[in-house]
mmCIF file of C-alpha atoms and ligand atoms in Angstrom:
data_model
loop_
_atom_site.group_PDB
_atom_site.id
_atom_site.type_symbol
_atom_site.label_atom_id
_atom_site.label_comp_id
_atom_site.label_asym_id
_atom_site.label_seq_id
_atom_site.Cartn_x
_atom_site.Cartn_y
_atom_site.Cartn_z
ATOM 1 C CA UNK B 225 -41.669 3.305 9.377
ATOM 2 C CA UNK B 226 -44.817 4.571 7.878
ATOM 3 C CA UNK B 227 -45.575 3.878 3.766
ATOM 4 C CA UNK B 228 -46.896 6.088 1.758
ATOM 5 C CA UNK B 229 -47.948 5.359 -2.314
ATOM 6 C CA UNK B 230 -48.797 8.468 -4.224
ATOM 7 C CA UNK B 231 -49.887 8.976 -7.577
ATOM 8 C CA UNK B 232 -49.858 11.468 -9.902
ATOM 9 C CA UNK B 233 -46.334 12.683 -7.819
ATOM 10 C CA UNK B 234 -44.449 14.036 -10.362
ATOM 11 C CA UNK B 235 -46.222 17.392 -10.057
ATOM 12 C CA UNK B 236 -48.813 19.745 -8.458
ATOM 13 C CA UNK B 237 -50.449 18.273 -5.336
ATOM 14 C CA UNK B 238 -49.080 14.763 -5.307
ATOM 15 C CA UNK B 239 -45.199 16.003 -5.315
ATOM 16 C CA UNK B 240 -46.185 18.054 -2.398
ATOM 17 C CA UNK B 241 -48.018 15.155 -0.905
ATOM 18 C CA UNK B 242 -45.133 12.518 -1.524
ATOM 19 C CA UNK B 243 -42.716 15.374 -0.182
ATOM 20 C CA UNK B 244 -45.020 16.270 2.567
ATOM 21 C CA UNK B 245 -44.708 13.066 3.966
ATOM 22 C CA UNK B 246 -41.040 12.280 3.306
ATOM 23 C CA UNK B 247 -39.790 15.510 5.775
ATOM 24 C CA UNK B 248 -42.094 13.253 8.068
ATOM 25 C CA UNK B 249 -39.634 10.382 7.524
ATOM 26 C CA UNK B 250 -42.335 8.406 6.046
ATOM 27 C CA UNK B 251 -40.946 5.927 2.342
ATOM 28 C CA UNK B 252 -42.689 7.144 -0.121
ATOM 29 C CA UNK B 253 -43.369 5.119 -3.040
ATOM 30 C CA UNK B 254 -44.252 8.384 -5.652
ATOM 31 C CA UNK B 255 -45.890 6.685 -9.246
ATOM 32 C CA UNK B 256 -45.920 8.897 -12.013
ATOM 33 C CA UNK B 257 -46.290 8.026 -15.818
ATOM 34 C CA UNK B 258 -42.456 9.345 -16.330
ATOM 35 C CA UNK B 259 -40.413 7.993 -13.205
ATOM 36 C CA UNK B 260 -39.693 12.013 -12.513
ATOM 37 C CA UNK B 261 -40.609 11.920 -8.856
ATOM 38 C CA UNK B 262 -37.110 10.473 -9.001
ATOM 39 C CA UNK B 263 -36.344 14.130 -8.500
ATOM 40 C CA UNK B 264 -36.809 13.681 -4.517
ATOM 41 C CA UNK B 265 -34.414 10.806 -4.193
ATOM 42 C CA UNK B 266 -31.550 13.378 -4.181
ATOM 43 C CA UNK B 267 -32.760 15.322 -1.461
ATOM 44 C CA UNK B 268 -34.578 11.875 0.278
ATOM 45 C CA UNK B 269 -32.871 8.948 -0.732
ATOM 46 C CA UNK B 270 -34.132 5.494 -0.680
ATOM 47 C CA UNK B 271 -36.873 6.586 1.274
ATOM 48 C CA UNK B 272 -38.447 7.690 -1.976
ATOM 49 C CA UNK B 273 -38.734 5.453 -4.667
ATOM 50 C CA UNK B 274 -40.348 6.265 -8.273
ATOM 51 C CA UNK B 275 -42.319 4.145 -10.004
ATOM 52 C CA UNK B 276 -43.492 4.178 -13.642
ATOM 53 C CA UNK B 277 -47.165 3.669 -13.587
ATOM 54 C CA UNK B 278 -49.767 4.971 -15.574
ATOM 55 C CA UNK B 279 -53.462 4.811 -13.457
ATOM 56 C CA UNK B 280 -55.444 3.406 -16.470
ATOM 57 C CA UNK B 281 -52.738 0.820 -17.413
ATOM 58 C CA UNK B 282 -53.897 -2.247 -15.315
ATOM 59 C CA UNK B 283 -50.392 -3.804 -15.817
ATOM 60 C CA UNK B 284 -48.604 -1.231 -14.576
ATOM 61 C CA UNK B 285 -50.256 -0.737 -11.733
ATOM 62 C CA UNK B 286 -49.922 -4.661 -10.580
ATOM 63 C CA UNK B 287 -46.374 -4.540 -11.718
ATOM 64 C CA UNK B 288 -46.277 -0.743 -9.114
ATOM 65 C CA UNK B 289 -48.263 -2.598 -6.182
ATOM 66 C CA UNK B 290 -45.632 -5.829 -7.040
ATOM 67 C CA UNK B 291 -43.183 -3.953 -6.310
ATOM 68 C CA UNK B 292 -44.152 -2.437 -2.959
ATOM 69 C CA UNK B 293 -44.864 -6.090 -2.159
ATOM 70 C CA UNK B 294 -41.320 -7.177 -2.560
ATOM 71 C CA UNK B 295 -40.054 -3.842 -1.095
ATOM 72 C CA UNK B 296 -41.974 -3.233 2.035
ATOM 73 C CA UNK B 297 -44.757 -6.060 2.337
ATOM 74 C CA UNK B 298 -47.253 -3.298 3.747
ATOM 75 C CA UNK B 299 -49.182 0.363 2.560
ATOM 76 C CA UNK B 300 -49.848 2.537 5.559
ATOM 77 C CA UNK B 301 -51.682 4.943 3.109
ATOM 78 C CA UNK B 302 -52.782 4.986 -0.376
ATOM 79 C CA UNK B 303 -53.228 8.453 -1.673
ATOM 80 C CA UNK B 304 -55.077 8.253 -5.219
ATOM 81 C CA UNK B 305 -54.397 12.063 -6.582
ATOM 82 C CA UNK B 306 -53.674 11.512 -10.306
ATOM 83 C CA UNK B 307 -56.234 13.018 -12.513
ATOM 84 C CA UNK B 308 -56.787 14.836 -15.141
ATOM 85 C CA UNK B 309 -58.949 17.824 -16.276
ATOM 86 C CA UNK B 310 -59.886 17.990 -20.146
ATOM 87 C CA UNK B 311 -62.632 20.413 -20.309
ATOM 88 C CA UNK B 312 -62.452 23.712 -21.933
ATOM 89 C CA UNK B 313 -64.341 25.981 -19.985
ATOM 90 C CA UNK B 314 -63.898 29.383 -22.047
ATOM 91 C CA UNK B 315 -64.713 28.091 -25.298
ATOM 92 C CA UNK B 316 -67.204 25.448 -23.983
ATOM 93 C CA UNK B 317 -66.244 23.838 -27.438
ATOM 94 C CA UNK B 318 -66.101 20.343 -26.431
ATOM 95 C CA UNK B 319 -68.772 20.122 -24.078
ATOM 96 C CA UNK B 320 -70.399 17.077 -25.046
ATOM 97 C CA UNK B 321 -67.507 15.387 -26.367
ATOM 98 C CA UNK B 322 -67.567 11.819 -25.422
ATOM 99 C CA UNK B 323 -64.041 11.342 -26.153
ATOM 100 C CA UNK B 324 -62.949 13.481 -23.828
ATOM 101 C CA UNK B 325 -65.856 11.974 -20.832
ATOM 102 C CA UNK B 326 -64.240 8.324 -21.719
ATOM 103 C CA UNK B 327 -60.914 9.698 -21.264
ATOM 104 C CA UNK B 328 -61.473 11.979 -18.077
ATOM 105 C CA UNK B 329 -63.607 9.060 -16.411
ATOM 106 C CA UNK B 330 -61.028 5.930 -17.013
ATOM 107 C CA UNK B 331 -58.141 8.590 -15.317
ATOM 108 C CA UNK B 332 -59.890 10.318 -12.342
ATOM 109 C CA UNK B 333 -62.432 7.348 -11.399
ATOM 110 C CA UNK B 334 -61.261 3.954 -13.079
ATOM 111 C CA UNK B 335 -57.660 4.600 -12.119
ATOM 112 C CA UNK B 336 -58.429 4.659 -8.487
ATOM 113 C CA UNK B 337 -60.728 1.905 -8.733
ATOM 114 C CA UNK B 338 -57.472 -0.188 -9.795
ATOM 115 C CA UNK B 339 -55.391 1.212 -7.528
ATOM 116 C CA UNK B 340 -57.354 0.396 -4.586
ATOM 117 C CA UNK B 341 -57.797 -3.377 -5.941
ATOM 118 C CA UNK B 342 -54.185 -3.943 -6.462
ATOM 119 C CA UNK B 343 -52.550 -2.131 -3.488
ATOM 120 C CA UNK B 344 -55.906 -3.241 -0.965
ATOM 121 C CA UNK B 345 -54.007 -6.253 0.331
ATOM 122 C CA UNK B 346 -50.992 -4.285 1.241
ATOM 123 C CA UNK B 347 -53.196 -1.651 3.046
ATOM 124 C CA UNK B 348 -55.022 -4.448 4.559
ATOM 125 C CA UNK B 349 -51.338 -5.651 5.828
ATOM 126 C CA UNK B 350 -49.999 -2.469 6.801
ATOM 127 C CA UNK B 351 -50.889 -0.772 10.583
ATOM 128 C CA UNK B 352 -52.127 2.474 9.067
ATOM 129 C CA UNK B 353 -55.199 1.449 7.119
ATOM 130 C CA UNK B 354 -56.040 4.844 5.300
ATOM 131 C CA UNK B 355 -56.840 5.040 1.507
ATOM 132 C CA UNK B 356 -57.368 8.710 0.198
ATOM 133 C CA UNK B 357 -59.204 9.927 -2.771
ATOM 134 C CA UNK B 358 -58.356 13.104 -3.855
ATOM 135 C CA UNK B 359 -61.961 15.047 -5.194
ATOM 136 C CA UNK B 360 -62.765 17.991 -5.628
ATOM 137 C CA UNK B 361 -66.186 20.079 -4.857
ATOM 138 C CA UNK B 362 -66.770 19.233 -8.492
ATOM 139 C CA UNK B 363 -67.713 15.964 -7.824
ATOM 140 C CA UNK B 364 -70.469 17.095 -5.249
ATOM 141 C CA UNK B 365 -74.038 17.144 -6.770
ATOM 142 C CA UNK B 366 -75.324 19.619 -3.683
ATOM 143 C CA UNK B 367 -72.799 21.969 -3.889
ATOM 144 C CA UNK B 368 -71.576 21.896 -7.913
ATOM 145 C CA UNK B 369 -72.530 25.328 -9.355
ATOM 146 C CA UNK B 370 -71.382 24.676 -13.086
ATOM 147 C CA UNK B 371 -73.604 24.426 -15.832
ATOM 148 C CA UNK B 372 -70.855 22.797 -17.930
ATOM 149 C CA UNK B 373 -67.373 20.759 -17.688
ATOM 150 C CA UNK B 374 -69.582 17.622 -17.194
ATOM 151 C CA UNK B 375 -66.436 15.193 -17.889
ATOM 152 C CA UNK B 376 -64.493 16.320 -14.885
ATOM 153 C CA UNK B 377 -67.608 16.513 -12.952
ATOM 154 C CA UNK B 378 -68.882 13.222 -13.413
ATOM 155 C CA UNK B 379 -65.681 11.589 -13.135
ATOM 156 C CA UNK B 380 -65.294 13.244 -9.390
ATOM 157 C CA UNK B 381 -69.047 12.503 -8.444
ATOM 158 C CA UNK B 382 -68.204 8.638 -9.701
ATOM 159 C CA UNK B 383 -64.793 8.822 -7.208
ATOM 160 C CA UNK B 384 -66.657 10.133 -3.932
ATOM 161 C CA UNK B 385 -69.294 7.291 -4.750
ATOM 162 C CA UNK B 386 -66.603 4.736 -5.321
ATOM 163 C CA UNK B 387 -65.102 6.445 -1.865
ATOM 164 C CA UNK B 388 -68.732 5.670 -0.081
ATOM 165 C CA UNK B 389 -68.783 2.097 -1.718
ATOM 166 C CA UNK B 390 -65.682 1.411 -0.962
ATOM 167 C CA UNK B 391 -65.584 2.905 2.607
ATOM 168 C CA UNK B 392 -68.649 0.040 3.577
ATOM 169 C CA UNK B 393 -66.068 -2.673 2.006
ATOM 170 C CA UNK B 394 -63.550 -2.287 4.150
ATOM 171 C CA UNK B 395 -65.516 -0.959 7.194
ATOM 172 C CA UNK B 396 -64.702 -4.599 8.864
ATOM 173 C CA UNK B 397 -61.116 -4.384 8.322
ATOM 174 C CA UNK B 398 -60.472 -1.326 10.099
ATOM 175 C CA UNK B 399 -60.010 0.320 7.053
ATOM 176 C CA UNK B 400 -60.242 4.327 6.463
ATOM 177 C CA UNK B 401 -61.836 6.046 3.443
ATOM 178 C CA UNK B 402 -61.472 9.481 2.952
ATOM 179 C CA UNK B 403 -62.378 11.958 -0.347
ATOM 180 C CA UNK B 404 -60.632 14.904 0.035
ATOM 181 C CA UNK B 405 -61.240 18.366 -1.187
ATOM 182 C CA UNK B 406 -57.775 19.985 -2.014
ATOM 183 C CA UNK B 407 -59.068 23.417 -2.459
ATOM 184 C CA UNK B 408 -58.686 25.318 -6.048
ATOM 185 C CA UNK B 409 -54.833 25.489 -6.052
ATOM 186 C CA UNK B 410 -52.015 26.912 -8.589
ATOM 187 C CA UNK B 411 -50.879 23.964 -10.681
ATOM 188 C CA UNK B 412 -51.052 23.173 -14.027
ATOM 189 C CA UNK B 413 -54.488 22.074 -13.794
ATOM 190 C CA UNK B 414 -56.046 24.693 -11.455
ATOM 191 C CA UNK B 415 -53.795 27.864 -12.981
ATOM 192 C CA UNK B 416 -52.480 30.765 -11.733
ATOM 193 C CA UNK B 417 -55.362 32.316 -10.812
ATOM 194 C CA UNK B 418 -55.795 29.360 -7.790
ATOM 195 C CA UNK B 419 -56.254 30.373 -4.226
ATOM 196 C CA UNK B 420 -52.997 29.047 -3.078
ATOM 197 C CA UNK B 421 -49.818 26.845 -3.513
ATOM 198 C CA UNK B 422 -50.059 22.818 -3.817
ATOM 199 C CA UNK B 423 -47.690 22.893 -0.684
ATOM 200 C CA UNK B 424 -50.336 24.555 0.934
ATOM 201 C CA UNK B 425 -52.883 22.295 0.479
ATOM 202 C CA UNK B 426 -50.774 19.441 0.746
ATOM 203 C CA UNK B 427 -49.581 20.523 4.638
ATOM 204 C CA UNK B 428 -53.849 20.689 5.493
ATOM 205 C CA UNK B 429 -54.328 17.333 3.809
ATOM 206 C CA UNK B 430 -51.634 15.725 5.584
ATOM 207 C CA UNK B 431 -53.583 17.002 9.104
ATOM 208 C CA UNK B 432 -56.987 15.771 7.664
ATOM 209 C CA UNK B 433 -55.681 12.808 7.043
ATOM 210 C CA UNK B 434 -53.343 11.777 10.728
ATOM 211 C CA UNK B 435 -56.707 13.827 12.443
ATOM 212 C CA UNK B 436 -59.541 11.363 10.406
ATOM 213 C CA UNK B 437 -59.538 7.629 11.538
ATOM 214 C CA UNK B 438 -62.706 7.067 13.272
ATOM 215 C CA UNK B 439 -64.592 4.500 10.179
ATOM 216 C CA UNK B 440 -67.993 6.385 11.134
ATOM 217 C CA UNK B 441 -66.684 9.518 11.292
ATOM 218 C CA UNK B 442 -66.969 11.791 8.012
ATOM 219 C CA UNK B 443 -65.501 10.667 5.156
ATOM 220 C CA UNK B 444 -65.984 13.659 2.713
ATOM 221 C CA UNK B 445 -63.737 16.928 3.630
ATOM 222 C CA UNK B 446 -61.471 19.814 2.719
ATOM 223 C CA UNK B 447 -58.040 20.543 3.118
ATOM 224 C CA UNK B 448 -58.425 22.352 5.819
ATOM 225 C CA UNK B 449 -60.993 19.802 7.710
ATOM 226 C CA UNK B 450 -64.481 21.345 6.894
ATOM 227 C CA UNK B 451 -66.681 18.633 6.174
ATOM 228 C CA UNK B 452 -68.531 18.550 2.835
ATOM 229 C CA UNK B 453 -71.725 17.863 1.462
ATOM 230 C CA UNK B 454 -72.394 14.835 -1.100
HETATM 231 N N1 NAP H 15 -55.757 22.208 -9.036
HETATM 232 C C1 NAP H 15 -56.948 22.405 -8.468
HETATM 233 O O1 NAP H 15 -57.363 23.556 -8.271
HETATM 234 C C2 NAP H 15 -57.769 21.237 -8.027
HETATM 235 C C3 NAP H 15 -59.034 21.500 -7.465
HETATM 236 C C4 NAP H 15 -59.797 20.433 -7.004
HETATM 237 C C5 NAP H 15 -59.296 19.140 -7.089
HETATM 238 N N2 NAP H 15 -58.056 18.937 -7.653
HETATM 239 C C6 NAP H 15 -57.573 17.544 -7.673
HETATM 240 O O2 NAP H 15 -56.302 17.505 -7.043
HETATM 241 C C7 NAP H 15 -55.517 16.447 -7.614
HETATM 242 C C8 NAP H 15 -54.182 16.985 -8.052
HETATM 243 O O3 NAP H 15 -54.405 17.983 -9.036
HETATM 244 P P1 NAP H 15 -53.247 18.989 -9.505
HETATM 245 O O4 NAP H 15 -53.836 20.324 -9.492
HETATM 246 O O5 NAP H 15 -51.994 18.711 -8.768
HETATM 247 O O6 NAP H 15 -53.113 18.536 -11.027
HETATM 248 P P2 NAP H 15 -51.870 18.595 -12.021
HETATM 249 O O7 NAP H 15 -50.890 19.623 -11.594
HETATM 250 O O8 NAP H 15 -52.460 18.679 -13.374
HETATM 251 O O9 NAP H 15 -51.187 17.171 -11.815
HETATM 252 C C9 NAP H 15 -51.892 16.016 -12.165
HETATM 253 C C10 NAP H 15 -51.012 14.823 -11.883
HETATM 254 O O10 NAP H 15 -51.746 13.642 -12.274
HETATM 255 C C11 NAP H 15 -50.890 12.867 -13.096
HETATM 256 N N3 NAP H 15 -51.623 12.046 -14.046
HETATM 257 C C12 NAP H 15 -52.509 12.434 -14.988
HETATM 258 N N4 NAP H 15 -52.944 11.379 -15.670
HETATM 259 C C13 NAP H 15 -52.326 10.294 -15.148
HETATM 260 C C14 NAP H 15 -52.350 8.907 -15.419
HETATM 261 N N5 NAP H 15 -53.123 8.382 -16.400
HETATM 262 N N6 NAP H 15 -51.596 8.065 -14.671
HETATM 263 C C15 NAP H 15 -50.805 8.566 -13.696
HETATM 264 N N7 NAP H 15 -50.719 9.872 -13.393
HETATM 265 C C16 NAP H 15 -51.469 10.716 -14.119
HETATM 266 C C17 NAP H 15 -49.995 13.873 -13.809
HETATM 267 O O11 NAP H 15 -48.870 13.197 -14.284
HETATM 268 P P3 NAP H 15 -48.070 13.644 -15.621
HETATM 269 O O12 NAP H 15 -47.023 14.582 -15.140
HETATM 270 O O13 NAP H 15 -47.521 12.361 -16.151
HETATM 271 O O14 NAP H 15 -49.074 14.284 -16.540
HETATM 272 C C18 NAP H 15 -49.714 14.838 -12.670
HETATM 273 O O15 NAP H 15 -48.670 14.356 -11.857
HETATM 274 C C19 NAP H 15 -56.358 15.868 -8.753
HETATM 275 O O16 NAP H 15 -57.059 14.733 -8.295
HETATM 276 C C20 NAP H 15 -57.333 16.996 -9.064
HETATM 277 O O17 NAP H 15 -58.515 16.524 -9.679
HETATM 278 C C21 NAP H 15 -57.308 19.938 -8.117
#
C-alpha cells in the first residue's frame, strides 16, 4: 500500500492532498501543528493517521518521521505543503520587516529542508521515491511580477533552489524532486477571490505527480502539468 506524509493537512491544499490520496487507498500520515487532520480518520480510518508536528520544530519533526518508522518502515511520497504567507500586500506596511522574512523563511524553506532530512531515509526505503515541494510562481525570479511581498517571495525562490539542490542529491537513488505550482486557490491564504477550490488543485497535483518520474525530466510545474520557468 502506497504512503503518503503531508504537511500542513489540517487545511487548504494539504487536507485536499492527504484526502486526495486516501479515496486512492493510499495511508496517509497528515502532520499538522494541532493533530486536526484527525478529522479524516472518521471517514478513513487507520489509513490516516495525524501527527502533531510543527515544520520549524526540529524535534517534532524526528519524533513525526519516528513514528512513520515504527508504523510503516517506508515513505512512498513526501509532500512538503505547509507554509505560510505574512505579507500585507494592501497596506505594504511591513514590507521590509525582518521579523516577518525570518519567520516566513524558517516555515516555507527551512521546514522542508528538515523534513526532507528526517523522512529521506524512509523515502529512500519506500518503492515510490517522490518528494514534493509545494511553490508557488512567487518563488520564480523569471516570471515574479511583484514589486513587493519579498518574505514570501524569497522564501519560495529559496524552496525551488533547495528542490534543484536537492533533486542532484538524490539523482543516484532513483529519487524524484518535484516543485509544484498549485495555482492561486481559495483558502485562507490565497482568499476568496482565488481562481478555484484546493480540491481542485489538489486532483491536478495528484496527476502531476503519478505522470512525473523520469529524474531528468522537468522538475518545476503547475497543477495542471505546464512546466515553469526558474
Ligand atoms: N493559496 C494560494 O493561492 C497559493 C498559491 C501558490 C502557492 N500556494 C502554496 O500552497 C501551499 C498550501 O497553501 P494553502 O493555500 O492551502 O494555505 P493555508 O490554507 O493557509 O494552509 C497552510 C497550512 O500550512 C500549515 N502550517 C503553517 N505553518 C506551519 C508550521 N510551522 N508547521 C506545520 N504546518 C504549518 C497550516 O497549519 P495551521 O492550521 O496549524 O495553521 C495550514 O494547514 C503552501 O505551500 C502555499 O505557499 C498557495
Amino acid at each position: 500500500m502506497t504512503t503518503v506524509v503531508v504537511t500542513g493537512a489540517a487545511r487548504g491544499l494539504g487536507f485536499c492532498l492527504a484526502e486526495a490520496y486516501l479515496k486512492q487507498g493510499a495511508i496517509v500520515f497528515g502532520l499538522d501543528r494541532l493533530e486536526q487532520t484527525a478529522e479524516l480518520s472518521h471517514t478513513y480510518g487507520d489509513r490516516l493517521q495525524a501527527l502533531q508536528c510543527d515544520v520549524i520544530d526540529e524535534d517534532q519533526v524526528r519524533r513525526s518521521a519516528g513514528v512513520v518508522a515504527r508504523t510503516t518502515g517506508t515513505v512512498d511520497l513526501l509532500i512538503n505543503n505547509a507554509a505560510i504567507y505574512l505579507d500585507d500586500p494592501l497596506t505594504r506596511a511591513n514590507e521590509f520587516d525582518a521579523d516577518i522574512a525570518r519567520r516566513t523563511f524558517d516555515v516555507n524553506a527551512v521546514g522542508p529542508l528538515l523534513m526532507t532530512k528526517h523522512f529521506l531515509a524512509l523515502v529512500l526505503a519506500g518503492s515510490g521515491k517522490k518528494i514534493v515541494n509545494i511553490s508557488s510562481e512567487a518563488g520564480s525570479i523569471s516570471q515574479n511580477w511583484r514589486s513587493h511581498e519579498y518574505a514570501y517571495c524569497m522564501s519560495k525562490a529559496a524552496l525551488n533552489m533547495q528542490s534543484v539542490i536537492l533533486q542532484r542529491r538524490v539523482k543516484n537513488d532513483g529519487v524524484k524532486v518535484l516543485a509544484i505550482q498549485p495555482g492561486w486557490m481559495r483558502t485562507a491564504m490565497g482568499g476568496m477571490d482565488a481562481d478555484f477550490d484546493p480540491s481542485e488543485s489538489a486532483s491536478g497535483i495528484v496527476d502531476v505527480i503519478a505522470r512525473n518520474s523520469d529524474i531528468n525530466g522537468p522538475m518545476y510545474l503547475d497543477y495542471a502539468g505546464n512546466a515553469c520557468e526558474w
